Short mmCIF file of C-alpha atoms in Angstrom, two decimals:
data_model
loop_
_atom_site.label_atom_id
_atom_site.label_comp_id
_atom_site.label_asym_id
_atom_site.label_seq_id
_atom_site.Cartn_x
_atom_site.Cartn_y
_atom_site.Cartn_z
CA UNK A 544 131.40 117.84 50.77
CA UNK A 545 131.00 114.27 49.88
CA UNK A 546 131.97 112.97 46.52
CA UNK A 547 133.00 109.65 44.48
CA UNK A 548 134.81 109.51 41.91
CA UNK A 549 135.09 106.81 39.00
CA UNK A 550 136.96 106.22 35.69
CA UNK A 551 135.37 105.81 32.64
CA UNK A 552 131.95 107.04 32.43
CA UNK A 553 130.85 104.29 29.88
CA UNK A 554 127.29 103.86 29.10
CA UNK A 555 125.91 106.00 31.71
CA UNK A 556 127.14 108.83 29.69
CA UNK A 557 127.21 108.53 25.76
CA UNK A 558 130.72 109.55 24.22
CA UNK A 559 132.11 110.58 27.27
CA UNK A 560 134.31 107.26 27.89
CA UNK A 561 138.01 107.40 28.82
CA UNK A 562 137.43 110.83 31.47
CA UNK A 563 136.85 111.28 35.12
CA UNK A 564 132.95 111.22 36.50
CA UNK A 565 132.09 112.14 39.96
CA UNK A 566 128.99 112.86 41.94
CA UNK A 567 128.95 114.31 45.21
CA UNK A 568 126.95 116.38 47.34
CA UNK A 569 127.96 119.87 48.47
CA UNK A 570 126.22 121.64 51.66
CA UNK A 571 125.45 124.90 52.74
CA UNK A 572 125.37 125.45 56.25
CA UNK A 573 122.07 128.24 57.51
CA UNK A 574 121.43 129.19 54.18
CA UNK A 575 119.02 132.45 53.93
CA UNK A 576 116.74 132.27 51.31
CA UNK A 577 115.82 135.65 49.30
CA UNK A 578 111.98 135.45 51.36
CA UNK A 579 114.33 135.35 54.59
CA UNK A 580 113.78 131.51 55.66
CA UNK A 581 116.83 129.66 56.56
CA UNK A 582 117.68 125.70 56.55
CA UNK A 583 119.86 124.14 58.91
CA UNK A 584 121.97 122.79 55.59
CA UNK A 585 120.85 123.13 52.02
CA UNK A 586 122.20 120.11 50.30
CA UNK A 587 122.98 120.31 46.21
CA UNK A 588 123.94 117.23 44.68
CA UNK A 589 126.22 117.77 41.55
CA UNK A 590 128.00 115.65 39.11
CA UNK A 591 130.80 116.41 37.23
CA UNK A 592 132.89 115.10 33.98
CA UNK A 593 136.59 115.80 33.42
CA UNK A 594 139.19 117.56 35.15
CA UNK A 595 139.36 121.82 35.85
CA UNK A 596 142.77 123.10 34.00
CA UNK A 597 143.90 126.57 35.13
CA UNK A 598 146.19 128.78 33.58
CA UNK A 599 148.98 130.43 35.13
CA UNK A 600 147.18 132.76 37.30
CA UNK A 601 144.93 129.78 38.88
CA UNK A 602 142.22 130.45 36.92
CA UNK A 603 139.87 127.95 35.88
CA UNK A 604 140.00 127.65 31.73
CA UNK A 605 137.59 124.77 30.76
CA UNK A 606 134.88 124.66 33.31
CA UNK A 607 131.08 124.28 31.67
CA UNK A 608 128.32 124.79 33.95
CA UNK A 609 125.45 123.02 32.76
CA UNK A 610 121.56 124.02 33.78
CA UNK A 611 118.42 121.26 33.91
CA UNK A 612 114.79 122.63 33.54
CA UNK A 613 112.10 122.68 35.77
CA UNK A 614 111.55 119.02 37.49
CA UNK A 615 115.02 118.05 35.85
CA UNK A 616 118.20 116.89 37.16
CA UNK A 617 121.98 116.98 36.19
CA UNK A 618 122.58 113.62 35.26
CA UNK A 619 119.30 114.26 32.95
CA UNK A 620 121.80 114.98 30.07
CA UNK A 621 124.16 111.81 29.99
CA UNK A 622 121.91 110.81 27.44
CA UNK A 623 122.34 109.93 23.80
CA UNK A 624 120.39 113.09 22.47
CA UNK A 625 122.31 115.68 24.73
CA UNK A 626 125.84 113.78 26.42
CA UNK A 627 126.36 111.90 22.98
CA UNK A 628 126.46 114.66 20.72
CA UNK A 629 128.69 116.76 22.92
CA UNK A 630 130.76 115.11 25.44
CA UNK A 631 132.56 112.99 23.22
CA UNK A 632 135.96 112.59 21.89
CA UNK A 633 136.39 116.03 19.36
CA UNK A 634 132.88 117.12 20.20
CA UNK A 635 131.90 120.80 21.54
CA UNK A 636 132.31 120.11 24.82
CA UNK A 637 134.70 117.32 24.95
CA UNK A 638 134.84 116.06 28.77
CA UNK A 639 138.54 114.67 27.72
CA UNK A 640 139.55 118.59 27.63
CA UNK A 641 136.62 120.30 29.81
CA UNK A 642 135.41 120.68 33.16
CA UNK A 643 131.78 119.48 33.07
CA UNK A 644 129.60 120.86 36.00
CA UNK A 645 125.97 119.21 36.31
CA UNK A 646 124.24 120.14 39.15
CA UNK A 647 120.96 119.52 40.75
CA UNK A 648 119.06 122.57 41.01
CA UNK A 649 117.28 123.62 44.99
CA UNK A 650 113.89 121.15 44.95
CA UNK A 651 115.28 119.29 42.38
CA UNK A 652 116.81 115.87 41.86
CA UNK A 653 118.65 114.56 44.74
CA UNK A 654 119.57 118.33 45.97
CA UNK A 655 117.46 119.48 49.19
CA UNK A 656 113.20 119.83 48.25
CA UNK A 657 110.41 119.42 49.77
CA UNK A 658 109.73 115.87 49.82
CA UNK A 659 112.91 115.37 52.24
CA UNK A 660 110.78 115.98 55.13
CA UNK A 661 109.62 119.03 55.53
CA UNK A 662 107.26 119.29 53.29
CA UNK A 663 105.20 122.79 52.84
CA UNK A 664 107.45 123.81 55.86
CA UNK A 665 110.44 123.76 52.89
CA UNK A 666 111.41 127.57 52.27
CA UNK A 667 109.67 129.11 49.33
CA UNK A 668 113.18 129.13 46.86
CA UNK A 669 112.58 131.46 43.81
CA UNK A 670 115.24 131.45 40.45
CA UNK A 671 117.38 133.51 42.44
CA UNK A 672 118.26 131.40 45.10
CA UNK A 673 118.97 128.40 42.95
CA UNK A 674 121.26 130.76 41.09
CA UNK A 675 123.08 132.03 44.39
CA UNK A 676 123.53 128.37 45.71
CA UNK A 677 124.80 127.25 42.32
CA UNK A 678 127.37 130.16 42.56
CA UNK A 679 128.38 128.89 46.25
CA UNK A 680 128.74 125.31 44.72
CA UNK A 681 131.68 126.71 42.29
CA UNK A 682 133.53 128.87 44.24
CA UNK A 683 133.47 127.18 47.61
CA UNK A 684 132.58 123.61 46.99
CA UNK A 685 134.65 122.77 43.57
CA UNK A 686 136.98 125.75 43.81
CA UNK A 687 135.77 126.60 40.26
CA UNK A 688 136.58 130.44 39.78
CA UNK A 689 135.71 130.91 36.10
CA UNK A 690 133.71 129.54 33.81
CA UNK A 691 134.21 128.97 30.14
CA UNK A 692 130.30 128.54 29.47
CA UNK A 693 127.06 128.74 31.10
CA UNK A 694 124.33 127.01 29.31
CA UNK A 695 120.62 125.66 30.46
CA UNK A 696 117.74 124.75 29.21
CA UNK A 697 114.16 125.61 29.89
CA UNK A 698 114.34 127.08 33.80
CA UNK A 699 118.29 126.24 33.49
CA UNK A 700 118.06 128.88 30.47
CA UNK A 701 116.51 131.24 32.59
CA UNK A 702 119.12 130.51 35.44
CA UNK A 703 121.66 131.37 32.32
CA UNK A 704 120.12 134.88 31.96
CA UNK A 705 120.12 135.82 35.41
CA UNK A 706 124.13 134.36 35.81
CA UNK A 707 124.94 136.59 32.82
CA UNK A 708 123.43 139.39 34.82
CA UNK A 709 124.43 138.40 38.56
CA UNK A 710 128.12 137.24 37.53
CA UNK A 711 128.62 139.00 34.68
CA UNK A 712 132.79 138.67 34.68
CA UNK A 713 132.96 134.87 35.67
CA UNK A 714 132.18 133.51 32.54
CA UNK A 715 133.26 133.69 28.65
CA UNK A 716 130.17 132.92 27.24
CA UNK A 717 126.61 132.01 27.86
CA UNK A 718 124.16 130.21 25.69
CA UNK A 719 120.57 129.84 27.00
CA UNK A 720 118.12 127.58 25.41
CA UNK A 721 113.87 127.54 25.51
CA UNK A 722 113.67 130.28 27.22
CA UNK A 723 112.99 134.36 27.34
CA UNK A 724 114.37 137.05 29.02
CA UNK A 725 111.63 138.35 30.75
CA UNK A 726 108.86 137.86 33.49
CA UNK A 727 106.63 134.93 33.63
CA UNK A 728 103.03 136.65 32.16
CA UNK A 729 100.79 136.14 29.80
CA UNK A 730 100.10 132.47 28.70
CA UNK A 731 103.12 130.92 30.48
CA UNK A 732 102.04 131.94 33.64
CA UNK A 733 98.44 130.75 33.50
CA UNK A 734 99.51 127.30 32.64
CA UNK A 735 102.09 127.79 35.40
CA UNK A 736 98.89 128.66 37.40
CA UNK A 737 97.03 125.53 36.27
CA UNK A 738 99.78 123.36 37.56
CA UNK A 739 100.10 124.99 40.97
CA UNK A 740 95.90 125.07 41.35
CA UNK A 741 95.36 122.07 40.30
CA UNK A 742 97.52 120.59 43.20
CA UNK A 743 96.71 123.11 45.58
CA UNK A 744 92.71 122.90 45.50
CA UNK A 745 92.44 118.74 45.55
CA UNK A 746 91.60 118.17 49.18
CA UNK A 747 94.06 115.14 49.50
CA UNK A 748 96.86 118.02 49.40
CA UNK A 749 95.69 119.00 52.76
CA UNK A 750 98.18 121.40 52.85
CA UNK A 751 101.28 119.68 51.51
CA UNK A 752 100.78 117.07 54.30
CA UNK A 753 99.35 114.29 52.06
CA UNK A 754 100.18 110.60 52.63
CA UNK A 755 99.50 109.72 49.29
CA UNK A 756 100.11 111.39 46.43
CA UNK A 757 97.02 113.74 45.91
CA UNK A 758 95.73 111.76 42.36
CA UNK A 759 93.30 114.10 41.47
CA UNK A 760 95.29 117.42 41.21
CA UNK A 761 98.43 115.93 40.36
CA UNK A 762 96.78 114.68 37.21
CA UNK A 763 95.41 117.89 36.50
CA UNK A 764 98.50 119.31 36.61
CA UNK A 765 99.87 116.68 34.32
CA UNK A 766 97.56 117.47 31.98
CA UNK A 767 98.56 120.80 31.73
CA UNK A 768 102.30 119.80 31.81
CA UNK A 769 101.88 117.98 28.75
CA UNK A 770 100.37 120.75 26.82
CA UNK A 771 103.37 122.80 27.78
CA UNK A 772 106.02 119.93 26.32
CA UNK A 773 103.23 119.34 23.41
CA UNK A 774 104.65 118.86 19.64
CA UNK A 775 101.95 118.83 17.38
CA UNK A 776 103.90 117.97 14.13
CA UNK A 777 105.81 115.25 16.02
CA UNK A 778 102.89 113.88 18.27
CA UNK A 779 100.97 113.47 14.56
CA UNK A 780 103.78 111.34 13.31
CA UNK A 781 104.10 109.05 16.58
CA UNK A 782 99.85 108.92 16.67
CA UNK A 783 98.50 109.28 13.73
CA UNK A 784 94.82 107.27 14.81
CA UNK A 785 92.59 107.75 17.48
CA UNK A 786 93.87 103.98 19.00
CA UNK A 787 97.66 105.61 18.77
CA UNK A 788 97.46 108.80 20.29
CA UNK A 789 95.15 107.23 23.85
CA UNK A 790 98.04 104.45 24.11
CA UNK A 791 100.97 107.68 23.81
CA UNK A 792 98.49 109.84 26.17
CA UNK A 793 97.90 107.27 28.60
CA UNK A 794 101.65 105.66 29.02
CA UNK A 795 103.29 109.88 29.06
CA UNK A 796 100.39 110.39 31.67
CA UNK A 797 101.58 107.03 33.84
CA UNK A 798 105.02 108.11 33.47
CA UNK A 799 105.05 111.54 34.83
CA UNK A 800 102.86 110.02 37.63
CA UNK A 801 105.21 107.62 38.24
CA UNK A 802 108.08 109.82 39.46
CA UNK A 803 106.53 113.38 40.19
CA UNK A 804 105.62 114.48 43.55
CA UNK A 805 103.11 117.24 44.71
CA UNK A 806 104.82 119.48 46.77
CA UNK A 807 108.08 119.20 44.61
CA UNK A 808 105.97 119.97 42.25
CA UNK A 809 104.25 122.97 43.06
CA UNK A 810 107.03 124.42 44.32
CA UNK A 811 108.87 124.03 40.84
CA UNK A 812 106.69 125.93 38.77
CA UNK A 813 106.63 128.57 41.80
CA UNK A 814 109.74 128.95 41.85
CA UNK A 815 110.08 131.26 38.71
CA UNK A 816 107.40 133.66 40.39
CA UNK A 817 109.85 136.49 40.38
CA UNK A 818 111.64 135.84 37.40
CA UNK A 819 112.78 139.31 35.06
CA UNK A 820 115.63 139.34 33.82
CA UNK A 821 114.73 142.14 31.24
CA UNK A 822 115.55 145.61 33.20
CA UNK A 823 119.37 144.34 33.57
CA UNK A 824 119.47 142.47 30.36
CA UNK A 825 122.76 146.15 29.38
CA UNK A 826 124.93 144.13 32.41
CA UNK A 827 125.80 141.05 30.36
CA UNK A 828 129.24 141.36 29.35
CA UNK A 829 129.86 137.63 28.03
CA UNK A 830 128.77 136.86 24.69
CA UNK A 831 125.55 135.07 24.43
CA UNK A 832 123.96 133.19 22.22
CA UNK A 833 120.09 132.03 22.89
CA UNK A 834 118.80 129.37 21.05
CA UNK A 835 114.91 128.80 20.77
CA UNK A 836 112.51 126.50 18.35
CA UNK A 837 109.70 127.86 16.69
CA UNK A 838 107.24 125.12 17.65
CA UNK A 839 107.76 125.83 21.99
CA UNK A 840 104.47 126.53 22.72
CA UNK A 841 106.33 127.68 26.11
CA UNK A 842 108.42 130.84 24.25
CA UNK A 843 106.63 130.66 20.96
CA UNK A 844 108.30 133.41 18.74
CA UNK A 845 104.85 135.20 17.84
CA UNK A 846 105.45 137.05 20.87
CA UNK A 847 108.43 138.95 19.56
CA UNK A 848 110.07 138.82 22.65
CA UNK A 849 113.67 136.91 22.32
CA UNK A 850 114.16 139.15 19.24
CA UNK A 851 113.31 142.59 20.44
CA UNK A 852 115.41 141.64 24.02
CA UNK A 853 118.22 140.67 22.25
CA UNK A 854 119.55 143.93 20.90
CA UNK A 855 120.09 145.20 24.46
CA UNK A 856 122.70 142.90 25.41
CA UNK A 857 125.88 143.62 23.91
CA UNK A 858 127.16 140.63 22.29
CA UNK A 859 124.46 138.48 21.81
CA UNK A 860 122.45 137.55 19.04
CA UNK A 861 119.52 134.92 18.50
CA UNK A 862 118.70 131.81 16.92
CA UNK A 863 114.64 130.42 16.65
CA UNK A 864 114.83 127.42 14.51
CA UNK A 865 111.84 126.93 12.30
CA UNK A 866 109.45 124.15 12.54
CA UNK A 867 110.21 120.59 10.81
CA UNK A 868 110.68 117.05 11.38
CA UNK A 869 113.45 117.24 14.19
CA UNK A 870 112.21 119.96 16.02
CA UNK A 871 110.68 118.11 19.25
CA UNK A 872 108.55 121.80 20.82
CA UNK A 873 109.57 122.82 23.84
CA UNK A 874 112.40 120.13 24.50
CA UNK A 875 114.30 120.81 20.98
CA UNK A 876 116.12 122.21 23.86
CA UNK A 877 118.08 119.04 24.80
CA UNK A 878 118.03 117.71 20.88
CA UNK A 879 121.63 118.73 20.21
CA UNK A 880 122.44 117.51 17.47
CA UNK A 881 120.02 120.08 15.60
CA UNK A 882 122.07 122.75 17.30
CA UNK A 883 125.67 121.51 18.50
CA UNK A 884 127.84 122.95 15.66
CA UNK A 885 126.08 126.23 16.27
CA UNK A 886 127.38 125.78 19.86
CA UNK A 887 131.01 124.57 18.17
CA UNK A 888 131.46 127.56 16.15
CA UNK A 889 129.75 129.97 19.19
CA UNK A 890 132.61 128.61 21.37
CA UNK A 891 135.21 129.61 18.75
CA UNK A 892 134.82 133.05 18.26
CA UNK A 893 137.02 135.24 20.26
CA UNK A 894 136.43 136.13 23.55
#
């Protein structure tokens, strides 16, 4: 494991001044992938805020593990929306007095994916490998061997439904966000479809071994991508003329462009394939509490889903926040400041 380590986190993460930062990398040596494919050494790059604390017994009291969504990374939340409404000084998740764990999921970030090298050749990683590997990062690469909270958003939220499920005794709580306890159908997984196509049938894929970028299906799947992340009440406010809404399509377009890449792409959205949390949902043990927005045209709440799930797991209850001005669709996920004291007075009730 290689790590550094600096004081001070300043402006790279909002609020979260005057505690320890680190980023390292953490490797796992022939890892066996739940398709049976192996690497050599899956790398996961993690950063982390604060300091673990353990009680008497050893065991880890104010650890946080922290989940990204699909294309995300860790360091995706030192941001003002997300770090600076809860990392600060008295805030829910003060990194002065907890153990912040950020990690970059399998494909993701600057963990192991395909555009390292191999390509198509990269293993086909579903949900639950990215959930075993994040396990493996804990216990054997930070020593972390409880967890006060596990929370994610989007595909991290999912992650949080199968670590309820998986490791139902290592944490206190768990609060998924944007997401559903059950398997990718219906609507979601014909836009995750679209993506994955779109890529897959441009001839310049040539089977993951492009040399540039394919343009045509990566756009495609852009397209779709946006529609996923779309906000129609807030999209009206920032375009409300024909003029505004091609200069907001054309510079989100450019910017997704800009940093995605094909393969890492297409395995992404893949990646939830097998995804079902729902016949298991009776082993959750920790309290949960799942938070969702009315306007996520990813989870919308039409579908009745969240709210007949939730009754099965044994503490945990549901909150779908109607549709205003600072609900942002899909990623009111990472808006916390609509939903951090719910999170404040969550992490105060008794374990």
């Amino acid at each position: 494991m290689t790590e550094s380590m600096s004081k001070n986190a300043d402006d790279r993460c909002p609020g979260a001044a005057e505690t320890w930062e680190a980023e390292g990398d953490f490797t796992l040596r022939d890892f066996t992938f739940a398709s049976g494919e192996t690497l050599p050494e899956l790398r996961l790059h993690y950063t982390t805020l604060g300091r673990p604390s353990r009680d008497a017994q050893g065991v880890v009291r104010n650890a946080v593990l922290i989940l990204h969504g699909t294309g995300g990374s860790g360091r995706a939340f030192l941001n003002e929306r997300f770090a600076g409404h809860l990392f600060g000084p008295g805030q829910p998740l003060d990194a002065s007095t907890h153990f912040l764990i950020l990690p970059d999921g399998i494909g993701h970030g600057q963990s192991s994916k395909p555009s390292d090298g191999l390509r198509a050749r990269f293993p086909r990683y579903t949900y639950a490998d990215m959930v075993c590997a994040q396990y493996r990062l804990l216990t054997e690469g930070l020593g972390v061997n409880h967890l006060r909270l596990v929370m994610g958003t989007s595909m991290g939220g999912m992650h949080t439904w199968l670590w309820g499920e998986r490791y139902p005794r290592f944490m206190d709580a768990l609060m998924p966000l944007a997401s559903l306890p059950a398997a990718i159908a219906g609507r979601n997984r014909m836009i995750r479809r679209m993506v994955t196509d779109a890529i897959r049938n441009d001839p310049d894929w040539r089977g993951g071994d492009y040399r540039d970028q394919p343009r045509c299906g990566l756009r495609s799947a852009i397209y779709t991508i946006l529609f996923m992340v779309s906000v129609p009440l807030h999209w009206q406010q920032l375009a409300p003329t024909a003029p505004a809404a091609d200069e907001l399509f054309d510079r989100v377009v450019a910017e997704y462009a800009a940093k995605l890449d094909a393969n890492d792409t297409l395995y992404q959205f893949e990646a939830s394939r097998d995804y079902d949390p729902a016949p298991d949902l009776e082993q959750i043990e920790a309290r949960l509490l799942a938070v969702n927005s009315a306007d996520d045209q990813v989870n919308p709440p039409e579908l009745g889903i969240l709210e007949s799930a939730i009754g099965r797991v044994k503490r945990g209850r549901c909150l779908v926040f109607p549709i205003d001005e600072r609900t942002r669709g899909h990623r009111t996920h990472s808006e916390a400041a609509l939903w951090k004291d719910h999170l404040a007075e969550f992490l105060k009730q008794p374990d």
